[in-house]
Amino acid sequence: MIYIRTALVLLALTKPLLTWAIDLQPNDIVAPLPNKNYVTVSYLNTENNTFYRNGSAASSSPIIDTQSAIFRGTRTYDLGSLPAVSFIQLPYGSIQPGGSLVSQAGDTGIGDLTIATAIWPYHNRVTRTYLGLAGYLISPTGSYSSQRAFNVGENRFRTDLQVGFQTPITSNVDGMIAVDTMWFGSNSQCATACNLTTNGSLTQKPLTTTQLGPIYRINQTFTVAASYFYVAGGATSINNNYQNNVTNTQRFLLSGQAHTSIGRISLQYGRDTEIKNGYVQTRLLAVRLMKEF
């Protein structure tokens, strides 16, 4: 199942815009069994610091710390003859600037609501080979003020399309690859984050993420995985003035899962390894519990 993590975009509307990809957990591309209900509770903690512009460090002392809890309800079903899943997800979190950004106001509150649906045009449980397609709609329900540079919400709609493929490499190791592109609506109330004294218009080009890596099933209980990400695109314009801040980021994510009597517990750790524009992410920690009911 593509239980794709649409992380809180808590860092949005700094300049250049800080964006998050839609990450996969191990075996998210495996087609689900129908007529199942799940609740997932996640905790995420991240830290970003050094600011880069066109590959050069422009500032070395900012700190951006985020904490977030994400609540998701999921239903699996058959769409004709195809496995399918839909979920609704709502985050609650905080973003706290520090270091050279300590004078900037932080924000705490509800984040942007996500609705998603995925289907599997091809699924073969015997050969463990799956092809999944997913679509997302992210609505501007989160806390936002044009007078803050850092907001929990983005004050704009976003849509995303993702395709993922998974197949065995060995008897216990699968390989996965996924590509998604996110499209952004405009934010017509961008002031402080856009270095404007009054509201202006922020627009953004599509952002494409490629992720791939191995998934190793140790036994029926434990699974581990490693993922490499390449994120490109996403340049912004303010009042139609191009900002020359194309995203070109590489990062990694390590994942571990345990299927227990209380549900599926997931742990993840990652960070950026190379960045062209934006605040480099030095830490991403995620803990999740998914429970069937």
PDB file of C-alpha atoms in Angstrom:
ATOM      1  CA  MET A   1       0.000   0.000   0.000  1.00  0.00           C
ATOM      2  CA  ILE A   2       1.256   3.487  -0.774  1.00  0.00           C
ATOM      3  CA  TYR A   3       1.011   4.876   2.790  1.00  0.00           C
ATOM      4  CA  ILE A   4       2.982   7.825   1.469  1.00  0.00           C
ATOM      5  CA  ARG A   5       4.067  10.264   4.041  1.00  0.00           C
ATOM      6  CA  THR A   6       3.038  13.793   3.132  1.00  0.00           C
ATOM      7  CA  ALA A   7       5.096  15.532   5.774  1.00  0.00           C
ATOM      8  CA  LEU A   8       4.112  18.812   7.386  1.00  0.00           C
ATOM      9  CA  VAL A   9       5.400  21.607   5.212  1.00  0.00           C
ATOM     10  CA  LEU A  10       6.173  23.635   8.309  1.00  0.00           C
ATOM     11  CA  LEU A  11       9.075  25.508   6.751  1.00  0.00           C
ATOM     12  CA  ALA A  12       7.093  26.955   3.875  1.00  0.00           C
ATOM     13  CA  LEU A  13       7.251  30.517   2.602  1.00  0.00           C
ATOM     14  CA  THR A  14      10.782  31.359   3.554  1.00  0.00           C
ATOM     15  CA  LYS A  15      12.777  32.615   0.587  1.00  0.00           C
ATOM     16  CA  PRO A  16      13.760  30.516  -1.283  1.00  0.00           C
ATOM     17  CA  LEU A  17      10.856  28.268  -0.436  1.00  0.00           C
ATOM     18  CA  LEU A  18      11.636  25.236   1.714  1.00  0.00           C
ATOM     19  CA  THR A  19       9.770  22.214   0.410  1.00  0.00           C
ATOM     20  CA  TRP A  20       9.283  18.596   1.409  1.00  0.00           C
ATOM     21  CA  ALA A  21       8.870  15.603  -0.838  1.00  0.00           C
ATOM     22  CA  ILE A  22       6.310  12.851  -0.444  1.00  0.00           C
ATOM     23  CA  ASP A  23       8.340  10.051   1.130  1.00  0.00           C
ATOM     24  CA  LEU A  24       7.637   6.333   1.070  1.00  0.00           C
ATOM     25  CA  GLN A  25       7.987   3.929   3.958  1.00  0.00           C
ATOM     26  CA  PRO A  26       9.154   0.334   3.363  1.00  0.00           C
ATOM     27  CA  ASN A  27       6.620  -1.675   1.334  1.00  0.00           C
ATOM     28  CA  ASP A  28       4.301   1.287   0.784  1.00  0.00           C
ATOM     29  CA  ILE A  29       4.101   0.159  -2.853  1.00  0.00           C
ATOM     30  CA  VAL A  30       2.787  -3.285  -1.909  1.00  0.00           C
ATOM     31  CA  ALA A  31      -0.900  -3.501  -2.874  1.00  0.00           C
ATOM     32  CA  PRO A  32      -3.213  -3.663   0.176  1.00  0.00           C
ATOM     33  CA  LEU A  33      -5.867  -6.207   0.997  1.00  0.00           C
ATOM     34  CA  PRO A  34      -9.384  -4.739   0.669  1.00  0.00           C
ATOM     35  CA  ASN A  35     -11.843  -3.683   3.386  1.00  0.00           C
ATOM     36  CA  LYS A  36      -9.262  -2.721   6.001  1.00  0.00           C
ATOM     37  CA  ASN A  37      -9.289   0.353   8.253  1.00  0.00           C
ATOM     38  CA  TYR A  38      -6.178   1.893   9.779  1.00  0.00           C
ATOM     39  CA  VAL A  39      -5.290   4.765  12.064  1.00  0.00           C
ATOM     40  CA  THR A  40      -1.742   6.128  11.932  1.00  0.00           C
ATOM     41  CA  VAL A  41      -0.205   8.512  14.458  1.00  0.00           C
ATOM     42  CA  SER A  42       3.182  10.020  13.604  1.00  0.00           C
ATOM     43  CA  TYR A  43       5.690  12.260  15.366  1.00  0.00           C
ATOM     44  CA  LEU A  44       8.255  14.179  13.297  1.00  0.00           C
ATOM     45  CA  ASN A  45      11.185  16.290  14.432  1.00  0.00           C
ATOM     46  CA  THR A  46      13.461  18.188  12.058  1.00  0.00           C
ATOM     47  CA  GLU A  47      16.250  20.731  12.195  1.00  0.00           C
ATOM     48  CA  ASN A  48      17.469  22.958   9.367  1.00  0.00           C
ATOM     49  CA  ASN A  49      20.365  25.370   9.550  1.00  0.00           C
ATOM     50  CA  THR A  50      22.894  26.755   7.022  1.00  0.00           C
ATOM     51  CA  PHE A  51      21.243  28.736   4.230  1.00  0.00           C
ATOM     52  CA  TYR A  52      22.485  28.091   0.676  1.00  0.00           C
ATOM     53  CA  ARG A  53      21.983  30.191  -2.418  1.00  0.00           C
ATOM     54  CA  ASN A  54      23.041  28.709  -5.748  1.00  0.00           C
ATOM     55  CA  GLY A  55      25.336  26.227  -4.058  1.00  0.00           C
ATOM     56  CA  SER A  56      27.142  28.634  -1.716  1.00  0.00           C
ATOM     57  CA  ALA A  57      26.581  29.055   2.018  1.00  0.00           C
ATOM     58  CA  ALA A  58      25.017  32.487   2.509  1.00  0.00           C
ATOM     59  CA  SER A  59      24.445  32.146   6.265  1.00  0.00           C
ATOM     60  CA  SER A  60      25.834  29.632   8.754  1.00  0.00           C
ATOM     61  CA  SER A  61      24.002  30.421  11.988  1.00  0.00           C
ATOM     62  CA  PRO A  62      20.241  30.071  11.405  1.00  0.00           C
ATOM     63  CA  ILE A  63      18.303  27.281  13.146  1.00  0.00           C
ATOM     64  CA  ILE A  64      14.798  26.142  12.222  1.00  0.00           C
ATOM     65  CA  ASP A  65      13.344  23.495  14.537  1.00  0.00           C
ATOM     66  CA  THR A  66      10.017  21.781  13.877  1.00  0.00           C
ATOM     67  CA  GLN A  67       7.880  19.393  15.910  1.00  0.00           C
ATOM     68  CA  SER A  68       4.738  17.837  14.500  1.00  0.00           C
ATOM     69  CA  ALA A  69       2.108  15.204  15.192  1.00  0.00           C
ATOM     70  CA  ILE A  70       0.245  13.784  12.202  1.00  0.00           C
ATOM     71  CA  PHE A  71      -3.065  11.924  12.394  1.00  0.00           C
ATOM     72  CA  ARG A  72      -4.243   9.779   9.475  1.00  0.00           C
ATOM     73  CA  GLY A  73      -7.303   7.641   8.823  1.00  0.00           C
ATOM     74  CA  THR A  74      -7.066   5.066   6.011  1.00  0.00           C
ATOM     75  CA  ARG A  75      -9.527   2.781   4.201  1.00  0.00           C
ATOM     76  CA  THR A  76      -8.605   0.064   1.683  1.00  0.00           C
ATOM     77  CA  TYR A  77     -11.023  -1.263  -0.930  1.00  0.00           C
ATOM     78  CA  ASP A  78     -11.300  -2.603  -4.483  1.00  0.00           C
ATOM     79  CA  LEU A  79     -11.898  -0.137  -7.298  1.00  0.00           C
ATOM     80  CA  GLY A  80     -13.303  -2.451  -9.928  1.00  0.00           C
ATOM     81  CA  SER A  81     -10.673  -5.176 -10.099  1.00  0.00           C
ATOM     82  CA  LEU A  82      -7.875  -2.966  -8.790  1.00  0.00           C
ATOM     83  CA  PRO A  83      -6.675  -2.621  -5.179  1.00  0.00           C
ATOM     84  CA  ALA A  84      -7.130   0.913  -3.882  1.00  0.00           C
ATOM     85  CA  VAL A  85      -6.680   2.981  -0.748  1.00  0.00           C
ATOM     86  CA  SER A  86      -7.771   6.438   0.395  1.00  0.00           C
ATOM     87  CA  PHE A  87      -6.736   8.439   3.429  1.00  0.00           C
ATOM     88  CA  ILE A  88      -7.316  11.763   5.096  1.00  0.00           C
ATOM     89  CA  GLN A  89      -4.514  13.320   7.112  1.00  0.00           C
ATOM     90  CA  LEU A  90      -4.277  16.313   9.449  1.00  0.00           C
ATOM     91  CA  PRO A  91      -1.084  17.575  11.119  1.00  0.00           C
ATOM     92  CA  TYR A  92      -0.572  19.672  14.224  1.00  0.00           C
ATOM     93  CA  GLY A  93       2.825  21.172  14.872  1.00  0.00           C
ATOM     94  CA  SER A  94       5.149  24.040  15.628  1.00  0.00           C
ATOM     95  CA  ILE A  95       8.037  25.783  13.936  1.00  0.00           C
ATOM     96  CA  GLN A  96      10.587  27.685  16.010  1.00  0.00           C
ATOM     97  CA  PRO A  97      13.348  29.809  14.426  1.00  0.00           C
ATOM     98  CA  GLY A  98      16.600  30.215  16.360  1.00  0.00           C
ATOM     99  CA  GLY A  99      20.200  31.327  15.932  1.00  0.00           C
ATOM    100  CA  SER A 100      20.357  34.269  13.548  1.00  0.00           C
ATOM    101  CA  LEU A 101      16.582  33.864  13.029  1.00  0.00           C
ATOM    102  CA  VAL A 102      15.714  34.147  16.712  1.00  0.00           C
ATOM    103  CA  SER A 103      14.011  37.516  16.143  1.00  0.00           C
ATOM    104  CA  GLN A 104      11.522  35.884  13.770  1.00  0.00           C
ATOM    105  CA  ALA A 105       8.167  34.754  15.155  1.00  0.00           C
ATOM    106  CA  GLY A 106       7.439  31.054  15.421  1.00  0.00           C
ATOM    107  CA  ASP A 107       4.089  29.387  14.826  1.00  0.00           C
ATOM    108  CA  THR A 108       2.041  26.587  16.409  1.00  0.00           C
ATOM    109  CA  GLY A 109      -1.235  25.151  15.181  1.00  0.00           C
ATOM    110  CA  ILE A 110      -3.075  22.895  12.768  1.00  0.00           C
ATOM    111  CA  GLY A 111      -1.398  22.220   9.445  1.00  0.00           C
ATOM    112  CA  ASP A 112      -2.728  21.724   5.927  1.00  0.00           C
ATOM    113  CA  LEU A 113      -5.227  18.896   5.357  1.00  0.00           C
ATOM    114  CA  THR A 114      -4.267  16.134   2.887  1.00  0.00           C
ATOM    115  CA  ILE A 115      -6.632  13.823   1.010  1.00  0.00           C
ATOM    116  CA  ALA A 116      -5.078  11.034  -1.083  1.00  0.00           C
ATOM    117  CA  THR A 117      -6.074   8.012  -3.163  1.00  0.00           C
ATOM    118  CA  ALA A 118      -3.876   5.292  -4.673  1.00  0.00           C
ATOM    119  CA  ILE A 119      -4.590   2.424  -7.066  1.00  0.00           C
ATOM    120  CA  TRP A 120      -2.508  -0.508  -8.354  1.00  0.00           C
ATOM    121  CA  PRO A 121      -2.798  -1.094 -12.131  1.00  0.00           C
ATOM    122  CA  TYR A 122      -0.448  -4.070 -11.709  1.00  0.00           C
ATOM    123  CA  HIS A 123      -0.089  -6.266  -8.617  1.00  0.00           C
ATOM    124  CA  ASN A 124       1.350  -9.771  -8.456  1.00  0.00           C
ATOM    125  CA  ARG A 125       1.673 -11.135  -4.928  1.00  0.00           C
ATOM    126  CA  VAL A 126       3.328 -14.343  -6.150  1.00  0.00           C
ATOM    127  CA  THR A 127       6.246 -12.514  -7.795  1.00  0.00           C
ATOM    128  CA  ARG A 128       6.108  -9.581  -5.285  1.00  0.00           C
ATOM    129  CA  THR A 129       5.892  -7.104  -8.151  1.00  0.00           C
ATOM    130  CA  TYR A 130       3.732  -3.989  -7.879  1.00  0.00           C
ATOM    131  CA  LEU A 131       3.028  -0.797  -9.788  1.00  0.00           C
ATOM    132  CA  GLY A 132       1.072   1.856  -7.908  1.00  0.00           C
ATOM    133  CA  LEU A 133      -0.310   5.296  -8.774  1.00  0.00           C
ATOM    134  CA  ALA A 134      -1.277   7.907  -6.188  1.00  0.00           C
ATOM    135  CA  GLY A 135      -2.837  11.355  -6.240  1.00  0.00           C
ATOM    136  CA  TYR A 136      -2.909  13.971  -3.469  1.00  0.00           C
ATOM    137  CA  LEU A 137      -4.786  17.161  -2.725  1.00  0.00           C
ATOM    138  CA  ILE A 138      -3.390  19.389   0.023  1.00  0.00           C
ATOM    139  CA  SER A 139      -5.698  22.213   1.091  1.00  0.00           C
ATOM    140  CA  PRO A 140      -4.754  25.457   2.916  1.00  0.00           C
ATOM    141  CA  THR A 141      -6.357  24.721   6.282  1.00  0.00           C
ATOM    142  CA  GLY A 142      -3.256  25.393   8.374  1.00  0.00           C
ATOM    143  CA  SER A 143      -2.233  28.278  10.594  1.00  0.00           C
ATOM    144  CA  TYR A 144      -0.919  31.164   8.497  1.00  0.00           C
ATOM    145  CA  SER A 145      -0.191  34.877   8.800  1.00  0.00           C
ATOM    146  CA  SER A 146       1.250  37.068   6.058  1.00  0.00           C
ATOM    147  CA  GLN A 147       3.148  38.922   8.802  1.00  0.00           C
ATOM    148  CA  ARG A 148       5.213  35.818   9.677  1.00  0.00           C
ATOM    149  CA  ALA A 149       8.078  34.381   7.659  1.00  0.00           C
ATOM    150  CA  PHE A 150       7.526  30.942   9.196  1.00  0.00           C
ATOM    151  CA  ASN A 151       4.090  29.333   9.184  1.00  0.00           C
ATOM    152  CA  VAL A 152       2.626  25.912   9.858  1.00  0.00           C
ATOM    153  CA  GLY A 153       0.321  26.287   6.824  1.00  0.00           C
ATOM    154  CA  GLU A 154       1.149  27.413   3.287  1.00  0.00           C
ATOM    155  CA  ASN A 155      -2.020  29.365   2.395  1.00  0.00           C
ATOM    156  CA  ARG A 156      -2.246  27.683  -1.016  1.00  0.00           C
ATOM    157  CA  PHE A 157      -3.492  24.485  -2.632  1.00  0.00           C
ATOM    158  CA  ARG A 158      -1.075  21.785  -3.745  1.00  0.00           C
ATOM    159  CA  THR A 159      -1.573  18.665  -5.847  1.00  0.00           C
ATOM    160  CA  ASP A 160       0.766  15.743  -6.382  1.00  0.00           C
ATOM    161  CA  LEU A 161       0.905  12.694  -8.653  1.00  0.00           C
ATOM    162  CA  GLN A 162       3.173   9.764  -7.824  1.00  0.00           C
ATOM    163  CA  VAL A 163       4.065   6.461  -9.486  1.00  0.00           C
ATOM    164  CA  GLY A 164       5.919   3.695  -7.622  1.00  0.00           C
ATOM    165  CA  PHE A 165       7.347   0.323  -8.668  1.00  0.00           C
ATOM    166  CA  GLN A 166       8.633  -2.497  -6.453  1.00  0.00           C
ATOM    167  CA  THR A 167      10.076  -5.891  -7.408  1.00  0.00           C
ATOM    168  CA  PRO A 168      12.355  -8.545  -5.823  1.00  0.00           C
ATOM    169  CA  ILE A 169      16.138  -8.415  -6.089  1.00  0.00           C
ATOM    170  CA  THR A 170      16.769 -11.509  -3.945  1.00  0.00           C
ATOM    171  CA  SER A 171      14.548 -13.759  -1.841  1.00  0.00           C
ATOM    172  CA  ASN A 172      14.581 -11.264   1.067  1.00  0.00           C
ATOM    173  CA  VAL A 173      15.428  -7.987  -0.663  1.00  0.00           C
ATOM    174  CA  ASP A 174      13.128  -5.885  -2.846  1.00  0.00           C
ATOM    175  CA  GLY A 175      14.031  -2.823  -4.869  1.00  0.00           C
ATOM    176  CA  MET A 176      11.738   0.178  -5.154  1.00  0.00           C
ATOM    177  CA  ILE A 177      11.667   3.355  -7.199  1.00  0.00           C
ATOM    178  CA  ALA A 178       9.097   6.145  -7.096  1.00  0.00           C
ATOM    179  CA  VAL A 179       8.714   9.482  -8.846  1.00  0.00           C
ATOM    180  CA  ASP A 180       6.296  12.249  -7.915  1.00  0.00           C
ATOM    181  CA  THR A 181       5.638  15.778  -9.108  1.00  0.00           C
ATOM    182  CA  MET A 182       3.965  18.443  -6.980  1.00  0.00           C
ATOM    183  CA  TRP A 183       2.110  21.424  -8.428  1.00  0.00           C
ATOM    184  CA  PHE A 184       1.499  24.578  -6.392  1.00  0.00           C
ATOM    185  CA  GLY A 185      -1.304  27.086  -6.335  1.00  0.00           C
ATOM    186  CA  SER A 186      -0.443  30.730  -5.718  1.00  0.00           C
ATOM    187  CA  ASN A 187      -0.300  32.466  -2.362  1.00  0.00           C
ATOM    188  CA  SER A 188      -1.653  35.978  -2.841  1.00  0.00           C
ATOM    189  CA  GLN A 189      -0.947  36.952   0.793  1.00  0.00           C
ATOM    190  CA  CYS A 190       2.824  36.667   0.950  1.00  0.00           C
ATOM    191  CA  ALA A 191       4.317  39.669   2.743  1.00  0.00           C
ATOM    192  CA  THR A 192       7.035  39.062   5.367  1.00  0.00           C
ATOM    193  CA  ALA A 193       8.185  35.757   3.872  1.00  0.00           C
ATOM    194  CA  CYS A 194       8.525  37.474   0.494  1.00  0.00           C
ATOM    195  CA  ASN A 195      10.390  40.480   1.925  1.00  0.00           C
ATOM    196  CA  LEU A 196       7.430  42.717   1.072  1.00  0.00           C
ATOM    197  CA  THR A 197       5.751  45.365   3.213  1.00  0.00           C
ATOM    198  CA  THR A 198       2.320  44.538   1.771  1.00  0.00           C
ATOM    199  CA  ASN A 199       0.785  41.336   0.448  1.00  0.00           C
ATOM    200  CA  GLY A 200       2.212  40.069  -2.814  1.00  0.00           C
ATOM    201  CA  SER A 201       1.811  36.978  -4.968  1.00  0.00           C
ATOM    202  CA  LEU A 202       4.062  33.944  -4.528  1.00  0.00           C
ATOM    203  CA  THR A 203       4.050  31.320  -7.295  1.00  0.00           C
ATOM    204  CA  GLN A 204       6.155  28.213  -7.703  1.00  0.00           C
ATOM    205  CA  LYS A 205       7.198  25.872 -10.514  1.00  0.00           C
ATOM    206  CA  PRO A 206       6.477  22.125 -10.184  1.00  0.00           C
ATOM    207  CA  LEU A 207       8.790  20.110  -7.928  1.00  0.00           C
ATOM    208  CA  THR A 208       9.830  16.553  -8.885  1.00  0.00           C
ATOM    209  CA  THR A 209      11.231  13.960  -6.500  1.00  0.00           C
ATOM    210  CA  THR A 210      12.842  10.635  -7.389  1.00  0.00           C
ATOM    211  CA  GLN A 211      13.424   8.106  -4.614  1.00  0.00           C
ATOM    212  CA  LEU A 212      14.880   4.622  -4.790  1.00  0.00           C
ATOM    213  CA  GLY A 213      16.526   1.992  -2.622  1.00  0.00           C
ATOM    214  CA  PRO A 214      16.507  -1.550  -1.227  1.00  0.00           C
ATOM    215  CA  ILE A 215      14.059  -3.034   1.284  1.00  0.00           C
ATOM    216  CA  TYR A 216      15.349  -5.947   3.380  1.00  0.00           C
ATOM    217  CA  ARG A 217      12.881  -8.203   5.166  1.00  0.00           C
ATOM    218  CA  ILE A 218      14.806  -9.689   8.094  1.00  0.00           C
ATOM    219  CA  ASN A 219      11.916 -11.916   9.150  1.00  0.00           C
ATOM    220  CA  GLN A 220       8.133 -11.740   9.545  1.00  0.00           C
ATOM    221  CA  THR A 221       8.497  -9.061  12.229  1.00  0.00           C
ATOM    222  CA  PHE A 222      11.344  -6.748  11.197  1.00  0.00           C
ATOM    223  CA  THR A 223      12.046  -4.856   7.977  1.00  0.00           C
ATOM    224  CA  VAL A 224      14.733  -2.259   7.225  1.00  0.00           C
ATOM    225  CA  ALA A 225      15.257  -0.011   4.210  1.00  0.00           C
ATOM    226  CA  ALA A 226      17.494   2.725   2.845  1.00  0.00           C
ATOM    227  CA  SER A 227      16.333   5.379   0.366  1.00  0.00           C
ATOM    228  CA  TYR A 228      18.136   7.949  -1.763  1.00  0.00           C
ATOM    229  CA  PHE A 229      16.234  11.061  -2.864  1.00  0.00           C
ATOM    230  CA  TYR A 230      16.867  13.563  -5.625  1.00  0.00           C
ATOM    231  CA  VAL A 231      14.612  16.640  -5.601  1.00  0.00           C
ATOM    232  CA  ALA A 232      14.597  19.122  -8.500  1.00  0.00           C
ATOM    233  CA  GLY A 233      12.589  22.124  -9.676  1.00  0.00           C
ATOM    234  CA  GLY A 234      10.336  24.280  -7.529  1.00  0.00           C
ATOM    235  CA  ALA A 235      11.733  27.722  -8.402  1.00  0.00           C
ATOM    236  CA  THR A 236       9.613  30.591  -7.070  1.00  0.00           C
ATOM    237  CA  SER A 237       8.488  33.981  -8.348  1.00  0.00           C
ATOM    238  CA  ILE A 238       7.297  36.937  -6.265  1.00  0.00           C
ATOM    239  CA  ASN A 239       4.936  39.321  -8.068  1.00  0.00           C
ATOM    240  CA  ASN A 240       6.125  37.630 -11.297  1.00  0.00           C
ATOM    241  CA  ASN A 241       9.780  38.346 -10.477  1.00  0.00           C
ATOM    242  CA  TYR A 242      11.786  35.136 -10.890  1.00  0.00           C
ATOM    243  CA  GLN A 243      13.854  34.328  -7.788  1.00  0.00           C
ATOM    244  CA  ASN A 244      16.473  32.029  -9.401  1.00  0.00           C
ATOM    245  CA  ASN A 245      16.192  29.484  -6.573  1.00  0.00           C
ATOM    246  CA  VAL A 246      15.758  26.096  -8.244  1.00  0.00           C
ATOM    247  CA  THR A 247      15.712  23.202  -5.765  1.00  0.00           C
ATOM    248  CA  ASN A 248      18.498  20.692  -6.375  1.00  0.00           C
ATOM    249  CA  THR A 249      18.725  18.550  -3.263  1.00  0.00           C
ATOM    250  CA  GLN A 250      20.048  15.084  -2.496  1.00  0.00           C
ATOM    251  CA  ARG A 251      19.258  13.307   0.763  1.00  0.00           C
ATOM    252  CA  PHE A 252      18.937   9.896   2.390  1.00  0.00           C
ATOM    253  CA  LEU A 253      16.397   8.204   4.664  1.00  0.00           C
ATOM    254  CA  LEU A 254      16.929   5.087   6.798  1.00  0.00           C
ATOM    255  CA  SER A 255      13.837   3.163   7.898  1.00  0.00           C
ATOM    256  CA  GLY A 256      13.011   0.343  10.273  1.00  0.00           C
ATOM    257  CA  GLN A 257       9.675  -1.369  10.891  1.00  0.00           C
ATOM    258  CA  ALA A 258       8.375  -3.854  13.440  1.00  0.00           C
ATOM    259  CA  HIS A 259       5.012  -5.627  13.234  1.00  0.00           C
ATOM    260  CA  THR A 260       3.893  -5.990  16.853  1.00  0.00           C
ATOM    261  CA  SER A 261       0.741  -6.869  18.767  1.00  0.00           C
ATOM    262  CA  ILE A 262      -0.081  -3.158  19.152  1.00  0.00           C
ATOM    263  CA  GLY A 263       0.421  -2.351  15.453  1.00  0.00           C
ATOM    264  CA  ARG A 264       3.148  -1.516  12.974  1.00  0.00           C
ATOM    265  CA  ILE A 265       5.851   0.653  14.538  1.00  0.00           C
ATOM    266  CA  SER A 266       8.134   2.614  12.195  1.00  0.00           C
ATOM    267  CA  LEU A 267      11.322   4.575  12.873  1.00  0.00           C
ATOM    268  CA  GLN A 268      13.046   6.806  10.323  1.00  0.00           C
ATOM    269  CA  TYR A 269      16.162   8.972  10.263  1.00  0.00           C
ATOM    270  CA  GLY A 270      17.415  11.124   7.411  1.00  0.00           C
ATOM    271  CA  ARG A 271      19.176  14.300   6.365  1.00  0.00           C
ATOM    272  CA  ASP A 272      20.308  16.278   3.327  1.00  0.00           C
ATOM    273  CA  THR A 273      23.632  15.357   1.752  1.00  0.00           C
ATOM    274  CA  GLU A 274      23.773  18.097  -0.886  1.00  0.00           C
ATOM    275  CA  ILE A 275      21.693  21.232  -1.444  1.00  0.00           C
ATOM    276  CA  LYS A 276      21.730  24.115  -3.920  1.00  0.00           C
ATOM    277  CA  ASN A 277      19.124  26.524  -2.541  1.00  0.00           C
ATOM    278  CA  GLY A 278      17.479  26.736   0.865  1.00  0.00           C
ATOM    279  CA  TYR A 279      18.153  25.752   4.467  1.00  0.00           C
ATOM    280  CA  VAL A 280      19.991  22.431   4.705  1.00  0.00           C
ATOM    281  CA  GLN A 281      18.169  19.769   6.707  1.00  0.00           C
ATOM    282  CA  THR A 282      20.564  18.282   9.258  1.00  0.00           C
ATOM    283  CA  ARG A 283      18.075  15.997  10.998  1.00  0.00           C
ATOM    284  CA  LEU A 284      14.788  14.267  10.304  1.00  0.00           C
ATOM    285  CA  LEU A 285      13.423  11.871  12.930  1.00  0.00           C
ATOM    286  CA  ALA A 286      10.070  10.156  12.542  1.00  0.00           C
ATOM    287  CA  VAL A 287       8.183   7.678  14.735  1.00  0.00           C
ATOM    288  CA  ARG A 288       4.895   6.139  13.594  1.00  0.00           C
ATOM    289  CA  LEU A 289       2.320   3.720  14.907  1.00  0.00           C
ATOM    290  CA  MET A 290      -0.216   2.253  12.498  1.00  0.00           C
ATOM    291  CA  LYS A 291      -3.085   0.262  13.981  1.00  0.00           C
ATOM    292  CA  GLU A 292      -5.743  -1.769  12.176  1.00  0.00           C
ATOM    293  CA  PHE A 293      -9.258  -1.584  13.580  1.00  0.00           C
TER     294      PHE A 293
END
